[in-house]
Short mmCIF file of C-alpha atoms in Angstrom, two decimals:
data_model
loop_
_atom_site.label_atom_id
_atom_site.label_comp_id
_atom_site.label_asym_id
_atom_site.label_seq_id
_atom_site.Cartn_x
_atom_site.Cartn_y
_atom_site.Cartn_z
CA MET A 1 42.62 276.57 -215.81
CA TYR A 2 42.82 280.03 -214.23
CA TRP A 3 39.05 280.13 -214.18
CA LEU A 4 39.08 277.83 -211.16
CA LEU A 5 40.68 280.73 -209.28
CA ASN A 6 39.30 283.88 -210.84
CA SER A 7 35.65 283.08 -211.53
CA SER A 8 32.97 282.69 -208.88
CA ILE A 9 31.64 279.47 -210.38
CA GLY A 10 35.19 278.12 -210.70
CA ARG A 11 35.83 278.66 -207.01
CA LYS A 12 32.50 277.09 -206.15
CA PHE A 13 33.34 274.16 -208.40
CA ILE A 14 36.37 273.50 -206.19
CA MET A 15 34.19 273.75 -203.06
CA SER A 16 31.71 271.33 -204.55
CA VAL A 17 34.20 268.70 -205.75
CA SER A 18 36.31 268.80 -202.58
CA GLY A 19 33.11 268.59 -200.53
CA ILE A 20 31.89 265.49 -202.38
CA PHE A 21 35.33 263.93 -201.93
CA LEU A 22 35.16 264.56 -198.18
CA VAL A 23 31.65 263.08 -197.98
CA LEU A 24 32.91 259.93 -199.70
CA PHE A 25 35.77 259.76 -197.19
CA LEU A 26 33.30 260.14 -194.31
CA LEU A 27 31.30 257.22 -195.67
CA PHE A 28 34.45 255.12 -195.78
CA HIS A 29 35.52 256.17 -192.29
CA MET A 30 32.04 255.41 -190.96
CA SER A 31 32.06 251.89 -192.43
CA MET A 32 35.49 251.31 -190.94
CA ASN A 33 34.36 252.45 -187.48
CA MET A 34 31.35 250.18 -187.58
CA THR A 35 33.50 247.05 -187.87
CA LEU A 36 34.56 247.73 -184.27
CA ILE A 37 31.09 246.76 -183.08
CA PHE A 38 31.42 243.33 -184.64
CA SER A 39 35.08 242.55 -184.10
CA SER A 40 37.89 244.54 -182.55
CA SER A 41 40.48 242.33 -184.27
CA ALA A 42 39.00 243.21 -187.68
CA TYR A 43 39.13 246.88 -186.70
CA ASP A 44 42.75 246.55 -185.62
CA MET A 45 43.57 244.92 -188.95
CA ILE A 46 42.20 247.96 -190.79
CA CYS A 47 44.14 250.26 -188.44
CA GLU A 48 47.32 248.38 -189.17
CA PHE A 49 46.62 248.50 -192.86
CA LEU A 50 46.27 252.28 -192.55
CA GLY A 51 49.44 252.70 -190.49
CA ALA A 52 52.72 254.09 -191.78
CA ASN A 53 52.47 252.38 -195.17
CA TRP A 54 53.19 254.25 -198.35
CA TYR A 55 49.64 253.85 -199.68
CA ALA A 56 48.10 255.00 -196.42
CA ILE A 57 50.46 258.01 -196.36
CA VAL A 58 49.57 258.93 -199.95
CA GLY A 59 45.89 258.59 -199.05
CA THR A 60 46.35 260.76 -195.98
CA LEU A 61 48.13 263.44 -198.02
CA ILE A 62 45.37 263.48 -200.66
CA LEU A 63 42.78 263.71 -197.91
CA ALA A 64 44.65 266.52 -196.20
CA GLY A 65 44.81 268.28 -199.56
CA GLY A 66 41.04 267.97 -199.89
CA VAL A 67 40.49 269.36 -196.40
CA VAL A 68 42.87 272.29 -196.97
CA LEU A 69 41.27 273.11 -200.35
CA HIS A 70 37.75 272.95 -198.90
CA ILE A 71 38.56 275.16 -195.90
CA GLY A 72 40.82 277.49 -197.84
CA TYR A 73 38.26 278.14 -200.56
CA ALA A 74 35.48 278.43 -197.96
CA THR A 75 37.42 281.15 -196.16
CA TRP A 76 38.24 282.95 -199.39
CA LEU A 77 34.64 282.81 -200.65
CA THR A 78 33.24 283.89 -197.29
CA LEU A 79 35.55 286.91 -197.14
CA GLN A 80 34.57 287.89 -200.69
CA ASN A 81 30.90 287.48 -199.87
CA ARG A 82 31.17 289.67 -196.81
CA GLN A 83 32.79 292.32 -198.96
CA ALA A 84 30.08 291.99 -201.62
CA ARG A 85 27.43 292.34 -198.96
CA GLY A 86 28.86 295.73 -198.01
CA THR A 87 29.42 297.43 -194.69
CA ASN A 88 25.84 298.54 -194.08
CA SER A 89 23.72 295.86 -192.53
CA TYR A 90 19.93 295.85 -192.49
CA ALA A 91 18.33 297.27 -189.36
CA SER A 92 15.30 295.07 -189.87
CA SER A 93 17.17 291.81 -189.95
CA SER A 94 16.35 289.37 -192.74
CA GLN A 95 12.98 287.67 -192.34
CA THR A 96 13.46 285.49 -195.40
CA LYS A 97 12.61 281.90 -194.47
CA THR A 98 15.86 280.33 -195.55
CA GLU A 99 17.25 277.20 -193.95
CA TRP A 100 19.36 277.81 -190.88
CA SER A 101 22.12 275.48 -192.07
CA ALA A 102 22.39 277.31 -195.40
CA GLN A 103 23.01 280.58 -193.58
CA ASN A 104 25.59 279.14 -191.20
CA MET A 105 27.77 276.85 -193.31
CA TYR A 106 31.02 278.57 -192.37
CA VAL A 107 30.26 278.57 -188.63
CA LEU A 108 29.31 274.88 -188.85
CA GLY A 109 32.54 274.30 -190.74
CA VAL A 110 34.55 275.89 -187.93
CA ILE A 111 32.85 273.62 -185.38
CA ILE A 112 33.60 270.60 -187.57
CA LEU A 113 37.23 271.68 -187.86
CA GLY A 114 37.45 271.99 -184.07
CA GLY A 115 36.14 268.45 -183.66
CA LEU A 116 38.53 267.30 -186.35
CA LEU A 117 41.52 268.73 -184.46
CA ILE A 118 40.50 266.95 -181.23
CA HIS A 119 40.09 263.77 -183.25
CA MET A 120 43.49 264.15 -184.94
CA PHE A 121 45.15 264.63 -181.56
CA ASN A 122 43.36 261.68 -179.97
CA PHE A 123 43.86 259.20 -182.75
CA TRP A 124 45.88 260.13 -185.80
CA TYR A 125 48.76 261.68 -183.84
CA LYS A 126 49.03 258.66 -181.53
CA MET A 127 48.73 256.18 -184.36
CA GLN A 128 49.90 256.91 -187.89
CA PHE A 129 51.96 260.00 -187.08
CA SER A 130 53.77 258.52 -184.08
CA GLU A 131 54.54 255.42 -186.08
CA LEU A 132 55.80 257.52 -188.95
CA ILE A 133 58.31 259.53 -186.93
CA HIS A 134 59.18 256.46 -184.83
CA LEU A 135 57.87 257.95 -181.63
CA GLU A 136 57.83 255.68 -178.61
CA GLY A 137 54.45 254.32 -177.70
CA ALA A 138 52.93 254.52 -181.16
CA VAL A 139 49.63 252.68 -181.07
CA THR A 140 48.91 250.22 -183.84
CA LYS A 141 45.93 248.54 -182.25
CA GLY A 142 43.22 251.12 -182.75
CA SER A 143 40.71 249.41 -180.53
CA GLU A 144 42.95 249.97 -177.47
CA LEU A 145 42.61 253.72 -177.99
CA VAL A 146 39.03 253.90 -179.12
CA ILE A 147 37.19 251.71 -176.64
CA PRO A 148 38.34 253.51 -173.43
CA LEU A 149 37.66 256.91 -175.03
CA PHE A 150 34.22 255.86 -176.21
CA SER A 151 33.37 254.65 -172.73
CA ASN A 152 33.80 258.19 -171.41
CA PRO A 153 30.35 259.86 -171.38
CA LEU A 154 31.74 263.39 -171.72
CA TYR A 155 33.78 262.49 -174.77
CA VAL A 156 30.77 260.75 -176.32
CA LEU A 157 28.63 263.82 -175.71
CA VAL A 158 31.15 266.11 -177.44
CA TYR A 159 31.44 263.58 -180.25
CA ILE A 160 27.68 263.48 -180.78
CA LEU A 161 27.35 267.27 -180.68
CA TRP A 162 30.06 267.37 -183.31
CA LEU A 163 28.06 264.91 -185.42
CA VAL A 164 24.96 267.10 -185.12
CA ALA A 165 26.94 270.05 -186.51
CA LEU A 166 28.14 267.76 -189.29
CA TRP A 167 24.56 266.69 -189.99
CA PHE A 168 23.44 270.30 -190.49
CA HIS A 169 26.49 270.99 -192.64
CA LEU A 170 25.79 268.00 -194.87
CA THR A 171 22.04 268.54 -195.27
CA HIS A 172 22.89 271.77 -197.04
CA GLY A 173 26.25 270.75 -198.47
CA VAL A 174 25.29 267.62 -200.37
CA TRP A 175 22.47 269.02 -202.51
CA SER A 176 24.28 272.33 -202.78
CA SER A 177 27.32 270.65 -204.35
CA PHE A 178 25.12 269.13 -207.06
CA GLN A 179 23.47 272.50 -207.64
CA THR A 180 26.91 274.06 -208.13
CA LEU A 181 27.89 271.35 -210.59
CA GLY A 182 24.74 272.14 -212.55
CA TRP A 183 23.09 268.83 -211.75
CA ASN A 184 19.81 270.27 -210.52
CA GLY A 185 16.53 271.57 -211.79
CA ARG A 186 12.86 271.61 -210.91
CA THR A 187 12.66 267.79 -211.01
CA TRP A 188 15.94 267.06 -209.27
CA TYR A 189 15.72 269.63 -206.49
CA PRO A 190 13.35 267.61 -204.24
CA ARG A 191 15.24 264.42 -205.03
CA LEU A 192 18.60 265.92 -204.17
CA LYS A 193 17.19 267.42 -200.97
CA LEU A 194 16.04 263.94 -199.94
CA ILE A 195 19.37 262.35 -200.90
CA SER A 196 21.09 265.07 -198.85
CA ASN A 197 19.05 264.33 -195.77
CA VAL A 198 19.50 260.58 -196.17
CA VAL A 199 23.28 260.81 -196.63
CA ALA A 200 23.64 263.22 -193.69
CA THR A 201 21.52 260.98 -191.46
CA ILE A 202 23.35 257.79 -192.46
CA ILE A 203 26.68 259.45 -191.68
CA MET A 204 25.47 260.81 -188.34
CA ILE A 205 23.93 257.54 -187.16
CA GLY A 206 26.77 255.42 -188.56
CA PHE A 207 29.36 257.37 -186.58
CA ALA A 208 27.24 257.81 -183.45
CA ILE A 209 26.30 254.14 -183.13
CA VAL A 210 29.88 253.10 -182.24
CA PRO A 211 30.41 255.28 -179.10
CA VAL A 212 26.80 254.70 -178.02
CA PHE A 213 27.35 250.95 -178.29
CA PHE A 214 30.45 251.03 -176.10
CA LEU A 215 28.86 253.41 -173.61
CA ILE A 216 25.89 251.09 -173.17
CA LYS A 217 28.14 248.05 -173.03
CA LYS A 218 30.08 249.61 -170.17
CA LEU A 219 26.96 250.32 -168.12
CA MET B 1 -15.09 297.00 -194.43
CA GLU B 2 -12.31 299.41 -195.14
CA LYS B 3 -9.31 299.19 -192.88
CA ILE B 4 -7.90 302.48 -191.57
CA ILE B 5 -4.56 302.37 -189.76
CA ASN B 6 -2.13 304.66 -187.99
CA ILE B 7 1.51 303.72 -188.46
CA THR B 8 5.01 304.73 -187.49
CA LEU B 9 7.64 304.66 -190.22
CA LYS B 10 11.36 304.26 -189.68
CA VAL B 11 12.88 305.41 -192.95
CA TRP B 12 16.53 305.41 -194.03
CA ARG B 13 17.67 308.91 -194.98
CA GLN B 14 20.98 309.55 -196.71
CA LYS B 15 21.94 312.82 -198.42
CA GLY B 16 24.23 311.25 -201.01
CA PRO B 17 26.41 308.25 -201.87
CA LYS B 18 29.23 309.38 -199.57
CA ALA B 19 27.07 310.85 -196.81
CA LYS B 20 26.39 308.98 -193.60
CA GLY B 21 22.87 307.61 -193.44
CA TYR B 22 20.50 307.51 -190.48
CA PHE B 23 16.95 306.50 -189.62
CA GLU B 24 14.24 309.11 -189.35
CA THR B 25 10.92 308.30 -187.67
CA TYR B 26 7.62 309.57 -189.06
CA GLN B 27 4.07 309.28 -187.80
CA LEU B 28 1.36 308.73 -190.41
CA ASN B 29 -2.31 308.70 -189.50
CA GLU B 30 -5.49 307.43 -191.12
CA ILE B 31 -4.00 305.42 -193.95
CA SER B 32 -6.53 303.36 -195.86
CA GLY B 33 -5.81 299.67 -196.27
CA ASP B 34 -6.40 300.09 -199.99
CA THR B 35 -3.43 302.46 -200.28
CA SER B 36 -0.42 300.93 -201.99
CA PHE B 37 2.89 301.15 -200.18
CA LEU B 38 4.20 303.72 -202.67
CA GLU B 39 1.01 305.80 -202.42
CA MET B 40 1.51 305.78 -198.68
CA LEU B 41 5.03 307.15 -199.23
CA ASP B 42 3.53 309.78 -201.58
CA ILE B 43 1.16 310.83 -198.78
CA LEU B 44 4.09 311.02 -196.38
CA ASN B 45 6.11 313.08 -198.89
CA GLU B 46 3.25 315.55 -199.36
CA GLN B 47 3.06 315.89 -195.61
CA LEU B 48 6.83 316.52 -195.50
CA ILE B 49 6.65 319.11 -198.30
CA HIS B 50 3.87 320.96 -196.47
CA GLN B 51 6.06 321.02 -193.39
CA GLY B 52 8.89 322.47 -195.50
CA LYS B 53 11.02 319.32 -195.16
CA GLU B 54 12.89 317.34 -197.81
CA PRO B 55 10.72 314.56 -199.27
CA ILE B 56 12.00 310.97 -199.24
CA VAL B 57 13.64 309.84 -202.48
CA PHE B 58 12.58 306.41 -203.75
CA ASP B 59 12.56 304.66 -207.14
CA ASN B 60 9.27 303.94 -208.87
CA ASP B 61 7.80 303.93 -212.34
CA CYS B 62 5.01 301.74 -213.72
CA ARG B 63 3.36 300.97 -210.38
CA GLU B 64 1.90 297.75 -211.74
CA GLY B 65 4.72 295.35 -210.98
CA ILE B 66 6.32 294.98 -214.39
CA CYS B 67 9.04 297.62 -214.72
CA GLY B 68 11.35 296.57 -211.90
CA MET B 69 12.03 300.13 -210.74
CA CYS B 70 10.62 299.99 -207.23
CA SER B 71 12.72 298.45 -204.51
CA LEU B 72 12.66 298.96 -200.71
CA TYR B 73 13.60 296.51 -197.97
CA ILE B 74 10.52 296.53 -195.74
CA ASN B 75 10.50 294.84 -192.31
CA GLY B 76 13.19 292.34 -193.28
CA HIS B 77 11.88 291.50 -196.76
CA PRO B 78 12.75 292.93 -200.16
CA HIS B 79 9.43 294.26 -201.56
CA GLY B 80 7.83 293.76 -198.16
CA PRO B 81 6.17 290.88 -196.35
CA ASP B 82 3.80 289.71 -199.10
CA ASP B 83 4.96 287.06 -201.61
CA LEU B 84 5.38 287.32 -205.38
CA ILE B 85 4.75 291.05 -205.65
CA THR B 86 6.79 294.21 -206.01
CA THR B 87 6.62 297.08 -203.53
CA CYS B 88 4.17 299.00 -205.72
CA GLN B 89 1.75 296.05 -205.50
CA LEU B 90 2.04 295.84 -201.72
CA HIS B 91 -0.97 297.27 -199.93
CA MET B 92 -1.26 298.79 -196.49
CA ARG B 93 -3.90 296.21 -195.52
CA HIS B 94 -0.97 293.89 -194.84
CA PHE B 95 -0.05 296.05 -191.86
CA ASN B 96 -1.86 296.59 -188.59
CA ASP B 97 -2.83 299.66 -186.66
CA GLY B 98 0.07 300.87 -184.53
CA ASP B 99 2.74 298.99 -186.50
CA THR B 100 6.24 300.35 -186.86
CA ILE B 101 7.45 299.75 -190.40
CA THR B 102 11.19 299.85 -191.17
CA VAL B 103 12.01 300.93 -194.71
CA GLU B 104 15.55 300.58 -196.01
CA PRO B 105 17.29 300.71 -199.38
CA TRP B 106 18.76 297.56 -201.01
CA ARG B 107 22.06 297.02 -199.23
CA SER B 108 24.84 295.54 -201.32
CA ALA B 109 28.30 296.81 -202.21
CA ALA B 110 27.42 296.59 -205.92
CA PHE B 111 24.28 298.73 -205.41
CA PRO B 112 25.51 301.97 -203.80
CA VAL B 113 22.87 304.27 -202.33
CA VAL B 114 22.22 307.33 -204.51
CA ARG B 115 19.99 309.08 -202.05
CA ASP B 116 17.65 307.95 -199.25
CA LEU B 117 15.98 304.77 -200.54
CA MET B 118 17.24 304.99 -204.13
CA VAL B 119 20.16 302.76 -205.12
CA ASP B 120 22.27 302.66 -208.26
CA ARG B 121 21.45 299.43 -210.13
CA LYS B 122 23.54 300.20 -213.23
CA ALA B 123 25.59 297.11 -212.44
CA PHE B 124 22.69 295.02 -213.82
CA ASP B 125 22.75 296.98 -217.09
CA LYS B 126 26.47 296.37 -217.40
CA ILE B 127 25.93 292.61 -217.00
CA ILE B 128 23.28 292.68 -219.74
CA GLN B 129 25.63 294.68 -221.98
CA ALA B 130 28.28 292.01 -221.47
CA GLY B 131 26.21 289.37 -223.27
CA GLY B 132 22.52 289.35 -222.42
CA TYR B 133 21.41 289.68 -226.01
CA ILE B 134 21.46 287.89 -229.38
CA SER B 135 23.92 289.41 -231.81
CA VAL B 136 22.94 287.44 -234.93
CA ASN B 137 20.29 288.82 -237.21
CA THR B 138 17.44 286.37 -236.95
CA GLY B 139 15.48 288.00 -239.76
CA GLY B 140 11.79 288.75 -239.74
CA VAL B 141 9.15 286.88 -237.80
CA PRO B 142 9.36 283.22 -238.85
CA ASP B 143 6.32 281.08 -239.56
CA ALA B 144 4.75 279.87 -236.37
CA ASN B 145 5.94 276.38 -235.40
CA ALA B 146 8.56 276.31 -238.20
CA ILE B 147 11.14 275.70 -235.50
CA PRO B 148 9.74 273.16 -233.04
CA ILE B 149 10.27 274.12 -229.38
CA SER B 150 9.05 271.82 -226.66
CA LYS B 151 6.33 273.10 -224.41
CA MET B 152 8.60 272.57 -221.40
CA ASP B 153 11.40 274.68 -222.86
CA ALA B 154 9.00 277.38 -223.96
CA ASP B 155 7.42 277.59 -220.49
CA GLU B 156 10.78 277.54 -218.76
CA ALA B 157 12.09 280.31 -221.03
CA MET B 158 8.99 282.40 -220.34
CA ASP B 159 9.38 281.89 -216.59
CA SER B 160 12.99 283.03 -216.79
CA ALA B 161 12.02 286.00 -218.94
CA SER B 162 9.61 287.17 -216.24
CA CYS B 163 12.62 288.58 -214.34
CA ILE B 164 12.16 292.35 -214.16
CA GLY B 165 15.71 293.04 -212.94
CA CYS B 166 14.62 294.77 -209.74
CA GLY B 167 17.55 293.48 -207.68
CA ALA B 168 15.52 291.90 -204.86
CA CYS B 169 17.66 288.75 -205.24
CA VAL B 170 20.83 290.71 -204.51
CA ALA B 171 19.13 292.56 -201.65
CA ALA B 172 17.91 289.31 -200.07
CA CYS B 173 21.22 287.45 -200.45
CA LYS B 174 23.58 287.35 -197.50
CA ASN B 175 26.40 287.15 -200.05
CA GLY B 176 25.23 290.00 -202.26
CA SER B 177 25.17 287.57 -205.18
CA ALA B 178 23.48 288.36 -208.48
CA MET B 179 23.28 284.75 -209.64
CA LEU B 180 19.48 284.59 -209.83
CA PHE B 181 19.33 287.66 -212.07
CA VAL B 182 22.20 286.53 -214.31
CA SER B 183 20.88 282.98 -214.54
CA ALA B 184 17.40 284.19 -215.53
CA LYS B 185 18.86 286.43 -218.22
CA VAL B 186 21.07 283.61 -219.52
CA SER B 187 18.27 281.02 -219.41
CA GLN B 188 15.64 283.04 -221.26
CA LEU B 189 17.97 283.03 -224.26
CA ALA B 190 19.79 279.72 -223.87
CA LEU B 191 16.56 277.72 -223.80
CA LEU B 192 15.51 278.90 -227.25
CA PRO B 193 17.17 278.10 -230.61
CA GLN B 194 18.08 281.70 -231.44
CA GLY B 195 19.94 282.12 -228.19
CA ARG B 196 21.58 278.71 -228.08
CA ILE B 197 24.24 279.60 -230.66
CA GLU B 198 25.97 282.09 -228.39
CA ALA B 199 25.10 280.32 -225.15
CA LYS B 200 28.65 279.44 -224.14
CA ALA B 201 30.18 282.83 -224.86
CA ARG B 202 27.23 284.54 -223.16
CA ALA B 203 27.51 282.55 -219.94
CA LYS B 204 31.23 283.24 -219.74
CA ALA B 205 30.96 286.96 -220.52
CA MET B 206 28.09 287.64 -218.15
CA ILE B 207 29.70 285.74 -215.27
CA ALA B 208 33.00 287.53 -215.84
CA LYS B 209 31.20 290.89 -215.70
CA MET B 210 29.20 289.85 -212.64
CA ASP B 211 32.39 288.91 -210.77
CA GLU B 212 34.17 292.06 -211.90
CA LEU B 213 31.39 294.29 -210.56
CA GLY B 214 31.86 292.86 -207.08
CA PHE B 215 28.78 290.69 -206.65
CA GLY B 216 29.27 287.81 -204.21
CA ASN B 217 29.52 284.05 -204.71
CA CYS B 218 26.28 282.11 -204.51
CA THR B 219 26.05 279.69 -201.58
CA ASN B 220 22.62 278.26 -202.50
CA THR B 221 20.73 279.71 -199.53
CA ARG B 222 17.65 280.15 -201.78
CA ALA B 223 16.90 283.54 -200.21
CA CYS B 224 16.74 285.02 -203.74
CA GLU B 225 14.08 282.66 -205.03
CA LEU B 226 12.03 283.05 -201.84
CA GLU B 227 11.98 286.83 -202.19
CA CYS B 228 11.81 287.16 -205.99
CA PRO B 229 8.64 289.09 -206.90
CA LYS B 230 8.35 287.00 -210.07
CA GLY B 231 9.09 283.61 -208.51
CA VAL B 232 12.16 282.98 -210.67
CA SER B 233 13.53 279.57 -209.65
CA ILE B 234 17.06 278.62 -208.63
CA SER B 235 16.87 275.88 -211.27
CA ASN B 236 18.06 278.74 -213.48
CA ILE B 237 21.19 279.03 -211.35
CA ALA B 238 21.86 275.31 -211.83
CA ARG B 239 21.46 275.81 -215.58
CA LEU B 240 23.88 278.74 -215.53
CA ASN B 241 26.42 276.69 -213.53
CA ARG B 242 26.03 273.85 -216.01
CA GLN B 243 26.51 276.09 -219.03
CA PHE B 244 29.46 277.92 -217.56
CA LEU B 245 31.25 274.71 -216.56
CA LYS B 246 30.54 273.13 -219.96
CA ALA B 247 31.87 276.22 -221.71
CA LYS B 248 35.04 276.26 -219.60
CA PHE B 249 35.71 272.54 -219.98
CA SER B 250 35.25 272.67 -223.75
CA ASP B 251 37.76 275.55 -224.12
#
């Protein structure tokens, strides 16, 4: 299985599969968030279920593995690509009409990682992690953390900007992962582009609707 | 009515592969719109020779868009601003009076500059040598239609075979990736029965060579297909990915 490391398509295969895995996780996380609109007790039940239980820990570790693989390979591939591009840059900068998101996947990734770190500090650290290392004040009722934070307009703004970056990342990432897996062609390209946009939009709206709901409710 | 323009050219000059390059500015007057871009460079070179200066080195051969020798990164586009043509088919009527035109060589680590605007594209030949051929003897010309090939496959194979190996895909790519070239060369064979037999080994060998020569990893920006003078599609890249992954998983 060395080819996953030492061939370009092998490395991209890892990017693609880990990316699809993360998209599936986002869809799950989005569905979970949306229960908060309907019932905070249902949301708290899910939070408790995903506390310091062995299955939740295993899930978290697998997820962390996916994130590390995706970012690690992205960094590796980007460095290789910069080297392949060479040191001389064009004086007449590229006028090729490519999509902006396709050209800026790594930058978008860095923004997403930044948002992820804020998110981990605000929620995961105070919930699952604190419970795991038996820290005082570990929060098990997620809604107690989320609702005040989502009533803060500044936090909601940052959150939505983060989702916009994610949207751009996904509009390129979703179809691109199928292209890398070989599941594309003249017929499938427009279909996959559409699926990409739909998935990215569902994820963006699904996540954004929760803070917007609580912000409006507070007004 | 014939268009006559005066232009300023910013041309990349570089004495040799190791030398430091720089831009030189030239003024060129009364160029007819019917002049091809390479003819315009010929006129400039004659002017330079008359002035006792070194002419500009650039690749060219057939001058009818089929050999793949001409290159040039013109105003931010490989083969210039017009679509689906090579530099030799680009005409000066696409520029306006008083324009400044920037002319640069392909820039990619795998395509080192030989001199001025000429780059070394031997890396492409090495990829072809790694597997871009059929090594079985297929005998003489078979009877027409003895081996049925679907119209779709035949058309797709012909489209892939239209790649002239000019390197515009690598020049356009922000990653310096040669995937469009390699995928076209793999597809033109893999789509037809004679080439299918060695398809797996070919995909593996050509990708291994491509990686070894220092081309980048494709990130599906589509810059290659948008700039390809022959309109080769990235569906070829998907096919190459598919074949390579199939070959590796069946090992």
